[in-house]
């Protein structure tokens, strides 16, 4: 098929189903975002300037990162590892610095990759009087205080977001997350993993809750980041009730994506504003923004990246429910989901935790954990109790993974922090609040000293 031939539904499904791979080829990917800040003023860095984001991107090139440009401006970096897989550093709308790691074999590899990245970032940042903070929501600055990065898609999104929800601009400018990306070996395996991880995503939100401050004060949430997603854009966020219905599969998700309004289509280096328009119309050559043109598979791939449910399907499954945080939790998140996903008995045990929850339970739990964390309840059980079971299941899964891998070094140690959080029932956000009301004496600026990388 040539790029100009009309795309069929099978073509669109194929973009996702190409992710199917045998268990021997499964990998794990980790992504994390972090807030930069000027050590003197605590302000978020601008793009340009002597200690701006561009200076960071330029300084990091000494470590073998190659620049990626848009309209003549460096907006990302890429680097291949020894196996030829690519990692990238990219910018979120407010300059949040994101590492999208390469697909790797073990959590040890992920933690090594993350540690190397943070070391490189710190070496360059120290020269620029910058620091970086892992948290789910900017603890100090207003939307208006935050510089916007020069990426064309973000201009379109900034204009469109306020039409769909009250907190979309906060999502763009004031949030950071940790994500894990994992594989599947069949459509049925994808469905089982999607359902289990989507139902349990709020448990992950509670375990990783780390955003209790807004504009210098407690905000009433343990995960303000997760709350932001409840009022960003209902067309493209949430718990996707259709995932739990009979017959769910690649085709269902493709139709969901087709029914989700577009943001843009990219032509050359130009982002064409198609916000609110229909990809179905695009398939028929009737997109108002590009009359007479039909989409390519790249257009479809771009569109899939503009969907923001709690778990997202591309050629792998993305776990999207957790706040940003320290290095230890960047390693812990992929360990948690690897233990559950990559051991069949553990996946079945995790499904047993949530298989009887109904659609109303999913949505209510998603909202309750933003304020209550591990004290929330679902179907007669506390989130804390479910979290204890979930972490134990993941730990057994990692044990089984090491036992049957023929020499893999045990990865269970990466779950130690999550075990402590679940066992005590105290989220990272609550520990921050204890510091705020105690040792910090109400001064949220201390977070930049005590929790910076």
Coordinates of C-alpha atoms in Angstrom, one line a residue:
X1 CA 0.0 0.0 0.0
X2 CA 1.3 3.4 -0.9
X3 CA 1.1 6.3 1.5
X4 CA -1.6 8.0 -0.7
X5 CA -3.9 4.9 -0.8
X6 CA -7.0 5.3 1.4
X7 CA -6.4 3.7 4.8
X8 CA -8.8 1.0 6.0
X9 CA -9.8 0.0 9.5
X10 CA -7.6 -3.0 9.2
X11 CA -4.6 -0.7 8.5
X12 CA -5.4 1.3 11.6
X13 CA -5.8 -1.8 13.7
X14 CA -2.5 -3.1 12.3
X15 CA -0.5 -0.1 13.7
X16 CA -1.4 -1.5 17.2
X17 CA -1.4 -5.2 16.5
X18 CA 2.1 -5.0 15.1
X19 CA 3.1 -4.7 18.8
X20 CA 2.4 -8.4 19.3
X21 CA 5.7 -10.2 20.0
X22 CA 6.7 -13.5 21.6
X23 CA 7.5 -13.5 25.3
X24 CA 11.2 -14.0 24.5
X25 CA 11.2 -10.5 22.9
X26 CA 9.3 -8.7 25.7
X27 CA 10.9 -5.5 26.9
X28 CA 10.2 -2.9 29.5
X29 CA 10.4 0.9 29.0
X30 CA 10.3 3.7 31.6
X31 CA 9.5 7.3 31.2
X32 CA 9.7 10.1 33.7
X33 CA 9.2 13.9 33.8
X34 CA 10.8 16.4 36.2
X35 CA 10.5 20.1 36.9
X36 CA 13.6 22.3 36.3
X37 CA 14.2 25.3 38.5
X38 CA 16.7 28.1 38.9
X39 CA 18.5 27.5 42.2
X40 CA 18.6 31.2 43.0
X41 CA 15.0 32.1 42.3
X42 CA 13.3 28.6 42.2
X43 CA 11.6 29.8 39.0
X44 CA 11.0 27.4 36.1
X45 CA 13.6 28.0 33.3
X46 CA 12.7 29.6 30.1
X47 CA 13.6 28.0 26.8
X48 CA 16.4 30.5 25.9
X49 CA 18.7 32.4 28.1
X50 CA 22.1 31.6 29.7
X51 CA 20.5 29.0 32.0
X52 CA 17.5 27.9 30.0
X53 CA 16.2 24.7 28.6
X54 CA 18.1 25.1 25.3
X55 CA 21.4 25.4 27.3
X56 CA 20.5 22.1 29.0
X57 CA 19.8 20.4 25.7
X58 CA 23.1 21.8 24.3
X59 CA 25.1 20.8 27.3
X60 CA 23.8 17.2 27.3
X61 CA 25.1 16.7 23.7
X62 CA 28.6 16.1 25.2
X63 CA 27.3 12.7 26.3
X64 CA 26.5 11.5 22.8
X65 CA 22.9 12.9 22.5
X66 CA 21.9 14.1 19.1
X67 CA 19.7 17.1 18.6
X68 CA 16.2 17.0 17.1
X69 CA 14.9 20.2 15.7
X70 CA 11.6 21.7 14.8
X71 CA 11.4 25.0 12.9
X72 CA 15.1 25.5 13.5
X73 CA 14.9 25.0 17.3
X74 CA 16.3 22.1 19.3
X75 CA 13.2 20.5 21.0
X76 CA 14.6 17.0 21.8
X77 CA 17.6 14.8 22.0
X78 CA 18.1 11.1 20.9
X79 CA 20.7 8.5 21.7
X80 CA 21.0 4.8 20.7
X81 CA 22.2 2.3 23.2
X82 CA 24.5 -0.6 22.5
X83 CA 21.6 -2.8 21.2
X84 CA 20.5 -0.1 18.8
X85 CA 17.4 1.0 20.7
X86 CA 16.7 4.7 21.0
X87 CA 16.2 6.7 24.1
X88 CA 15.0 10.3 23.9
X89 CA 14.9 13.5 26.0
X90 CA 11.9 15.7 25.2
X91 CA 10.1 18.7 26.5
X92 CA 6.7 19.0 27.9
X93 CA 4.8 22.2 27.3
X94 CA 6.1 24.0 30.4
X95 CA 9.7 22.8 29.9
X96 CA 9.3 19.7 32.1
X97 CA 12.2 17.5 31.1
X98 CA 11.3 14.0 30.0
X99 CA 13.4 10.9 29.6
X100 CA 11.7 8.3 27.4
X101 CA 14.0 5.4 28.0
X102 CA 14.9 2.7 25.5
X103 CA 13.0 -0.7 25.6
X104 CA 15.2 -2.7 28.0
X105 CA 15.4 -6.3 29.3
X106 CA 15.5 -5.8 33.0
X107 CA 14.6 -3.3 35.8
X108 CA 18.3 -3.3 36.5
X109 CA 18.9 -1.9 33.0
X110 CA 16.2 0.7 33.5
X111 CA 17.6 1.9 36.8
X112 CA 21.1 2.1 35.3
X113 CA 19.7 4.1 32.4
X114 CA 17.8 6.4 34.7
X115 CA 20.8 6.9 37.0
X116 CA 23.1 7.7 34.1
X117 CA 20.6 10.2 32.7
X118 CA 20.1 11.9 36.1
X119 CA 23.9 12.1 36.6
X120 CA 24.3 13.7 33.2
X121 CA 21.5 16.1 33.8
X122 CA 22.9 17.1 37.2
X123 CA 26.4 17.7 35.7
X124 CA 25.0 20.1 33.1
X125 CA 22.4 21.6 35.5
X126 CA 25.0 22.4 38.1
X127 CA 27.0 24.4 35.6
X128 CA 23.8 26.4 34.8
X129 CA 22.7 26.9 38.4
X130 CA 19.7 24.7 37.7
X131 CA 18.1 21.9 39.7
X132 CA 15.5 19.3 39.0
X133 CA 12.6 18.1 41.1
X134 CA 10.6 14.9 41.0
X135 CA 6.9 15.6 42.0
X136 CA 3.5 15.2 40.5
X137 CA 2.5 18.9 40.4
X138 CA 4.4 22.1 40.5
X139 CA 4.5 23.1 44.2
X140 CA 5.0 26.8 43.8
X141 CA 4.3 28.5 40.5
X142 CA 1.0 29.7 38.8
X143 CA 0.2 28.9 35.2
X144 CA 1.1 32.4 34.2
X145 CA 4.6 32.1 35.8
X146 CA 5.5 29.2 33.6
X147 CA 7.3 29.7 30.3
X148 CA 6.0 27.8 27.3
X149 CA 8.3 25.7 25.0
X150 CA 8.5 26.4 21.2
X151 CA 6.7 23.3 19.9
X152 CA 3.9 23.7 17.4
X153 CA 1.6 21.0 18.8
X154 CA 1.6 22.7 22.1
X155 CA 0.3 26.0 20.7
X156 CA -2.7 24.1 19.3
X157 CA -3.3 22.2 22.5
X158 CA -3.1 25.4 24.6
X159 CA -5.8 27.0 22.5
X160 CA -8.1 23.9 22.5
X161 CA -7.7 22.7 26.1
X162 CA -9.8 25.4 27.9
X163 CA -12.7 24.5 25.6
X164 CA -12.8 21.0 27.0
X165 CA -12.0 21.2 30.7
X166 CA -10.9 23.6 33.5
X167 CA -7.6 21.9 34.2
X168 CA -6.1 21.1 30.8
X169 CA -3.6 23.9 31.0
X170 CA -2.5 22.7 34.4
X171 CA -2.0 19.2 32.8
X172 CA 0.3 20.8 30.2
X173 CA 2.2 23.2 32.3
X174 CA 2.2 22.0 35.9
X175 CA 2.3 18.2 36.0
X176 CA 4.9 15.4 35.9
X177 CA 4.5 11.7 35.8
X178 CA 6.4 8.4 35.8
X179 CA 5.3 5.8 33.2
X180 CA 6.0 2.2 32.4
X181 CA 5.6 0.6 29.0
X182 CA 5.1 -3.2 28.6
X183 CA 4.5 -5.7 25.8
X184 CA 1.9 -8.4 25.0
X185 CA 2.0 -11.6 22.9
X186 CA -1.5 -11.7 21.5
X187 CA -4.7 -9.8 21.3
X188 CA -6.1 -11.8 24.2
X189 CA -3.0 -11.1 26.3
X190 CA -3.3 -7.4 25.5
X191 CA -6.9 -7.4 26.6
X192 CA -6.1 -9.2 29.9
X193 CA -3.3 -6.8 30.7
X194 CA -5.3 -3.7 29.6
X195 CA -8.2 -4.6 31.9
X196 CA -6.1 -5.5 34.9
X197 CA -3.9 -2.5 34.7
X198 CA -6.7 -0.1 34.0
X199 CA -8.7 -1.3 37.0
X200 CA -5.6 -1.1 39.2
X201 CA -4.2 2.1 38.0
X202 CA -5.8 4.1 40.9
X203 CA -4.0 1.8 43.3
X204 CA -0.8 2.9 41.6
X205 CA -1.9 6.5 41.8
X206 CA -2.2 6.1 45.6
X207 CA 1.1 4.4 46.0
X208 CA 2.9 7.1 44.0
X209 CA 0.9 10.1 45.2
X210 CA 3.3 13.0 45.4
X211 CA 1.6 16.3 44.6
X212 CA 0.1 17.9 47.8
X213 CA 1.1 21.5 47.1
X214 CA -0.2 24.2 44.7
X215 CA 1.2 27.7 44.6
X216 CA 3.0 27.3 48.0
X217 CA 0.2 25.8 50.0
X218 CA -1.4 22.4 50.6
X219 CA -4.0 21.9 48.0
X220 CA -6.3 19.3 49.6
X221 CA -5.1 16.5 47.4
X222 CA -2.5 13.8 47.7
X223 CA -2.3 13.6 43.9
X224 CA -3.2 16.9 42.4
X225 CA -1.8 15.6 39.2
X226 CA -4.4 12.8 39.1
X227 CA -7.1 15.3 39.9
X228 CA -6.1 17.4 37.0
X229 CA -6.9 14.5 34.6
X230 CA -10.5 14.3 35.9
X231 CA -11.2 17.8 34.3
X232 CA -8.9 18.0 31.3
X233 CA -10.8 16.6 28.3
X234 CA -13.5 13.8 28.8
X235 CA -13.2 12.8 25.1
X236 CA -9.7 11.5 25.6
X237 CA -9.1 10.7 29.3
X238 CA -10.4 8.4 32.0
X239 CA -11.1 4.8 32.7
X240 CA -12.5 3.6 29.3
X241 CA -15.5 1.5 30.4
X242 CA -15.5 -0.2 27.0
X243 CA -12.3 -2.0 27.9
X244 CA -14.2 -4.1 30.5
X245 CA -17.0 -5.1 28.1
X246 CA -17.2 -8.4 26.2
X247 CA -15.6 -8.2 22.7
X248 CA -13.0 -5.6 23.6
X249 CA -9.9 -5.8 21.4
X250 CA -7.8 -3.8 18.9
X251 CA -10.8 -2.9 16.8
X252 CA -12.6 -1.4 19.7
X253 CA -9.7 0.7 20.7
X254 CA -9.3 1.9 17.0
X255 CA -12.9 3.0 16.9
X256 CA -12.4 4.8 20.2
X257 CA -9.5 6.7 18.7
X258 CA -11.5 7.4 15.6
X259 CA -14.3 8.9 17.7
X260 CA -11.8 11.1 19.6
X261 CA -11.5 14.6 18.2
X262 CA -8.2 15.5 16.6
X263 CA -5.7 18.1 17.7
X264 CA -3.5 18.4 14.6
X265 CA -2.0 16.9 11.5
X266 CA 1.6 17.5 10.8
X267 CA 2.8 18.5 7.3
X268 CA 6.5 18.8 7.0
X269 CA 7.5 20.8 10.1
X270 CA 4.1 22.5 10.3
X271 CA 1.4 21.5 12.7
X272 CA -2.0 22.1 11.0
X273 CA -4.7 23.0 13.5
X274 CA -7.4 20.3 13.2
X275 CA -8.6 20.7 16.8
X276 CA -12.1 19.2 17.3
X277 CA -12.2 17.7 13.8
X278 CA -12.9 14.1 13.0
X279 CA -10.3 11.5 12.0
X280 CA -13.1 9.7 10.3
X281 CA -13.6 12.7 8.0
X282 CA -9.9 12.7 7.4
X283 CA -10.1 9.1 6.2
X284 CA -12.8 10.2 3.7
X285 CA -10.7 13.2 2.5
X286 CA -13.1 15.6 4.2
X287 CA -11.1 17.1 6.9
X288 CA -11.8 20.9 7.0
X289 CA -8.2 21.7 7.9
X290 CA -6.8 19.7 4.9
X291 CA -9.6 19.4 2.4
X292 CA -9.1 16.7 -0.1
X293 CA -6.2 15.1 1.7
X294 CA -6.2 11.7 3.3
X295 CA -4.2 10.6 6.3
X296 CA -1.0 8.5 6.3
X297 CA -0.2 5.8 8.9
X298 CA 2.0 8.5 10.5
X299 CA -1.0 10.7 10.9
X300 CA -2.8 7.9 12.7
X301 CA 0.3 7.2 14.9
X302 CA 0.4 10.9 15.8
X303 CA -3.3 10.9 16.6
X304 CA -2.9 7.9 19.0
X305 CA -0.4 10.0 21.0
X306 CA -3.1 12.6 21.7
X307 CA -5.2 10.1 23.6
X308 CA -4.7 10.3 27.4
X309 CA -6.5 7.5 29.2
X310 CA -5.1 6.1 32.4
X311 CA -3.7 3.2 30.3
X312 CA -2.9 3.9 26.7
X313 CA -2.5 1.4 23.8
X314 CA 0.1 1.9 21.1
X315 CA 2.4 -1.0 20.1
X316 CA 2.7 -1.6 23.8
X317 CA 0.6 -0.7 26.9
X318 CA 1.5 2.5 28.8
X319 CA 0.8 2.8 32.5
X320 CA -0.1 6.5 33.0
X321 CA -1.5 6.8 36.5
X322 CA 1.5 7.7 38.7
X323 CA 3.0 11.0 39.9
X324 CA 6.6 12.0 39.3
X325 CA 9.0 11.3 42.1
X326 CA 12.6 10.4 43.1
X327 CA 14.9 8.0 41.3
X328 CA 13.8 5.1 43.5
X329 CA 10.2 5.3 42.4
X330 CA 11.2 5.7 38.7
X331 CA 12.7 2.2 39.1
X332 CA 9.8 1.0 41.2
X333 CA 7.0 1.6 38.7
X334 CA 8.3 -0.6 35.9
X335 CA 9.2 -3.2 38.6
X336 CA 5.6 -3.2 39.8
X337 CA 4.0 -3.7 36.4
X338 CA 6.7 -6.1 35.1
X339 CA 6.1 -8.4 38.1
X340 CA 2.3 -8.4 37.4
X341 CA 2.4 -8.5 33.5
X342 CA 5.3 -10.8 32.8
X343 CA 4.3 -13.7 35.0
X344 CA 1.0 -15.4 34.1
X345 CA 0.0 -16.5 37.6
X346 CA 0.7 -13.0 38.9
X347 CA -1.4 -11.4 36.1
X348 CA -4.3 -13.8 37.0
X349 CA -3.9 -13.0 40.7
X350 CA -3.9 -9.3 40.1
X351 CA -7.1 -9.6 38.0
X352 CA -8.7 -11.5 40.9
X353 CA -8.2 -8.3 43.0
X354 CA -10.4 -6.2 40.8
X355 CA -12.5 -8.5 38.5
X356 CA -15.7 -7.9 40.4
X357 CA -15.5 -4.1 40.4
X358 CA -18.1 -2.4 38.3
X359 CA -17.8 0.6 36.0
X360 CA -19.0 3.0 38.8
X361 CA -16.3 1.5 41.1
X362 CA -13.6 2.3 38.6
X363 CA -14.5 6.0 38.1
X364 CA -15.3 6.6 41.8
X365 CA -12.0 5.1 42.9
X366 CA -10.1 7.1 40.3
X367 CA -11.4 10.3 41.9
X368 CA -11.3 9.2 45.5
X369 CA -7.6 8.3 45.5
X370 CA -6.7 11.8 44.5
X371 CA -7.7 13.0 48.0
X372 CA -7.7 9.9 50.1
X373 CA -4.8 8.0 48.7
X374 CA -4.5 4.6 50.5
X375 CA -7.4 5.4 52.8
X376 CA -9.9 5.2 49.9
X377 CA -12.1 2.1 49.6
X378 CA -13.5 0.1 46.8
X379 CA -15.9 -2.9 46.9
X380 CA -15.6 -3.1 50.7
X381 CA -11.8 -3.1 50.9
X382 CA -9.3 -0.3 51.6
X383 CA -6.9 0.7 48.9
X384 CA -4.1 0.1 51.4
X385 CA -5.1 -3.6 51.7
X386 CA -5.3 -3.9 47.9
X387 CA -2.0 -2.2 47.5
X388 CA -0.4 -4.6 50.0
X389 CA -1.7 -7.5 47.9
X390 CA -0.8 -5.9 44.6
X391 CA 2.8 -5.3 45.6
X392 CA 3.1 -8.8 47.0
X393 CA 1.8 -10.2 43.7
X394 CA 4.3 -8.2 41.8
X395 CA 7.1 -9.4 44.1
X396 CA 6.2 -13.0 43.5
X397 CA 6.0 -12.3 39.8
X398 CA 9.5 -10.9 39.8
X399 CA 10.7 -13.9 41.8
X400 CA 9.2 -16.3 39.2
X401 CA 10.6 -14.2 36.4
X402 CA 14.1 -14.6 37.8
X403 CA 13.6 -18.3 38.5
X404 CA 12.6 -19.1 35.0
X405 CA 14.8 -16.7 33.1
X406 CA 18.0 -18.7 33.2
X407 CA 20.2 -16.3 35.1
X408 CA 18.3 -13.0 35.5
X409 CA 19.4 -11.2 38.6
X410 CA 16.5 -10.8 41.1
X411 CA 14.6 -7.5 40.6
X412 CA 12.4 -7.7 43.8
X413 CA 14.5 -5.1 45.6
X414 CA 13.0 -2.3 43.5
X415 CA 9.7 -2.9 45.2
X416 CA 11.0 -2.2 48.7
X417 CA 9.8 1.4 48.8
X418 CA 6.4 0.5 47.6
X419 CA 6.2 -2.3 50.2
X420 CA 6.9 0.3 52.9
X421 CA 4.3 2.8 51.5
X422 CA 1.6 0.0 51.4
X423 CA 2.5 -1.5 54.7
X424 CA 2.4 1.9 56.6
X425 CA -0.5 3.3 54.6
X426 CA 1.3 6.6 54.3
X427 CA 1.8 8.0 50.8
X428 CA 4.8 10.1 49.8
X429 CA 2.5 13.1 49.7
X430 CA 1.5 12.7 53.3
X431 CA 5.1 12.4 54.3
X432 CA 5.7 15.7 52.5
X433 CA 2.8 17.3 54.3
X434 CA 4.2 16.1 57.6
X435 CA 7.5 17.9 56.7
X436 CA 5.5 21.0 55.7
X437 CA 3.7 21.2 59.0
X438 CA 6.7 20.3 61.0
X439 CA 10.3 20.7 60.0
X440 CA 9.6 23.1 57.1
X441 CA 7.4 25.3 59.3
X442 CA 5.0 26.0 56.4
X443 CA 7.8 26.9 53.9
X444 CA 7.1 24.9 50.7
X445 CA 10.4 26.2 49.2
X446 CA 12.1 23.5 51.2
X447 CA 10.9 20.9 48.7
X448 CA 13.5 22.3 46.2
X449 CA 16.3 21.5 48.6
X450 CA 15.1 18.3 50.3
X451 CA 13.7 16.6 47.2
X452 CA 15.8 17.7 44.3
X453 CA 17.7 15.1 42.3

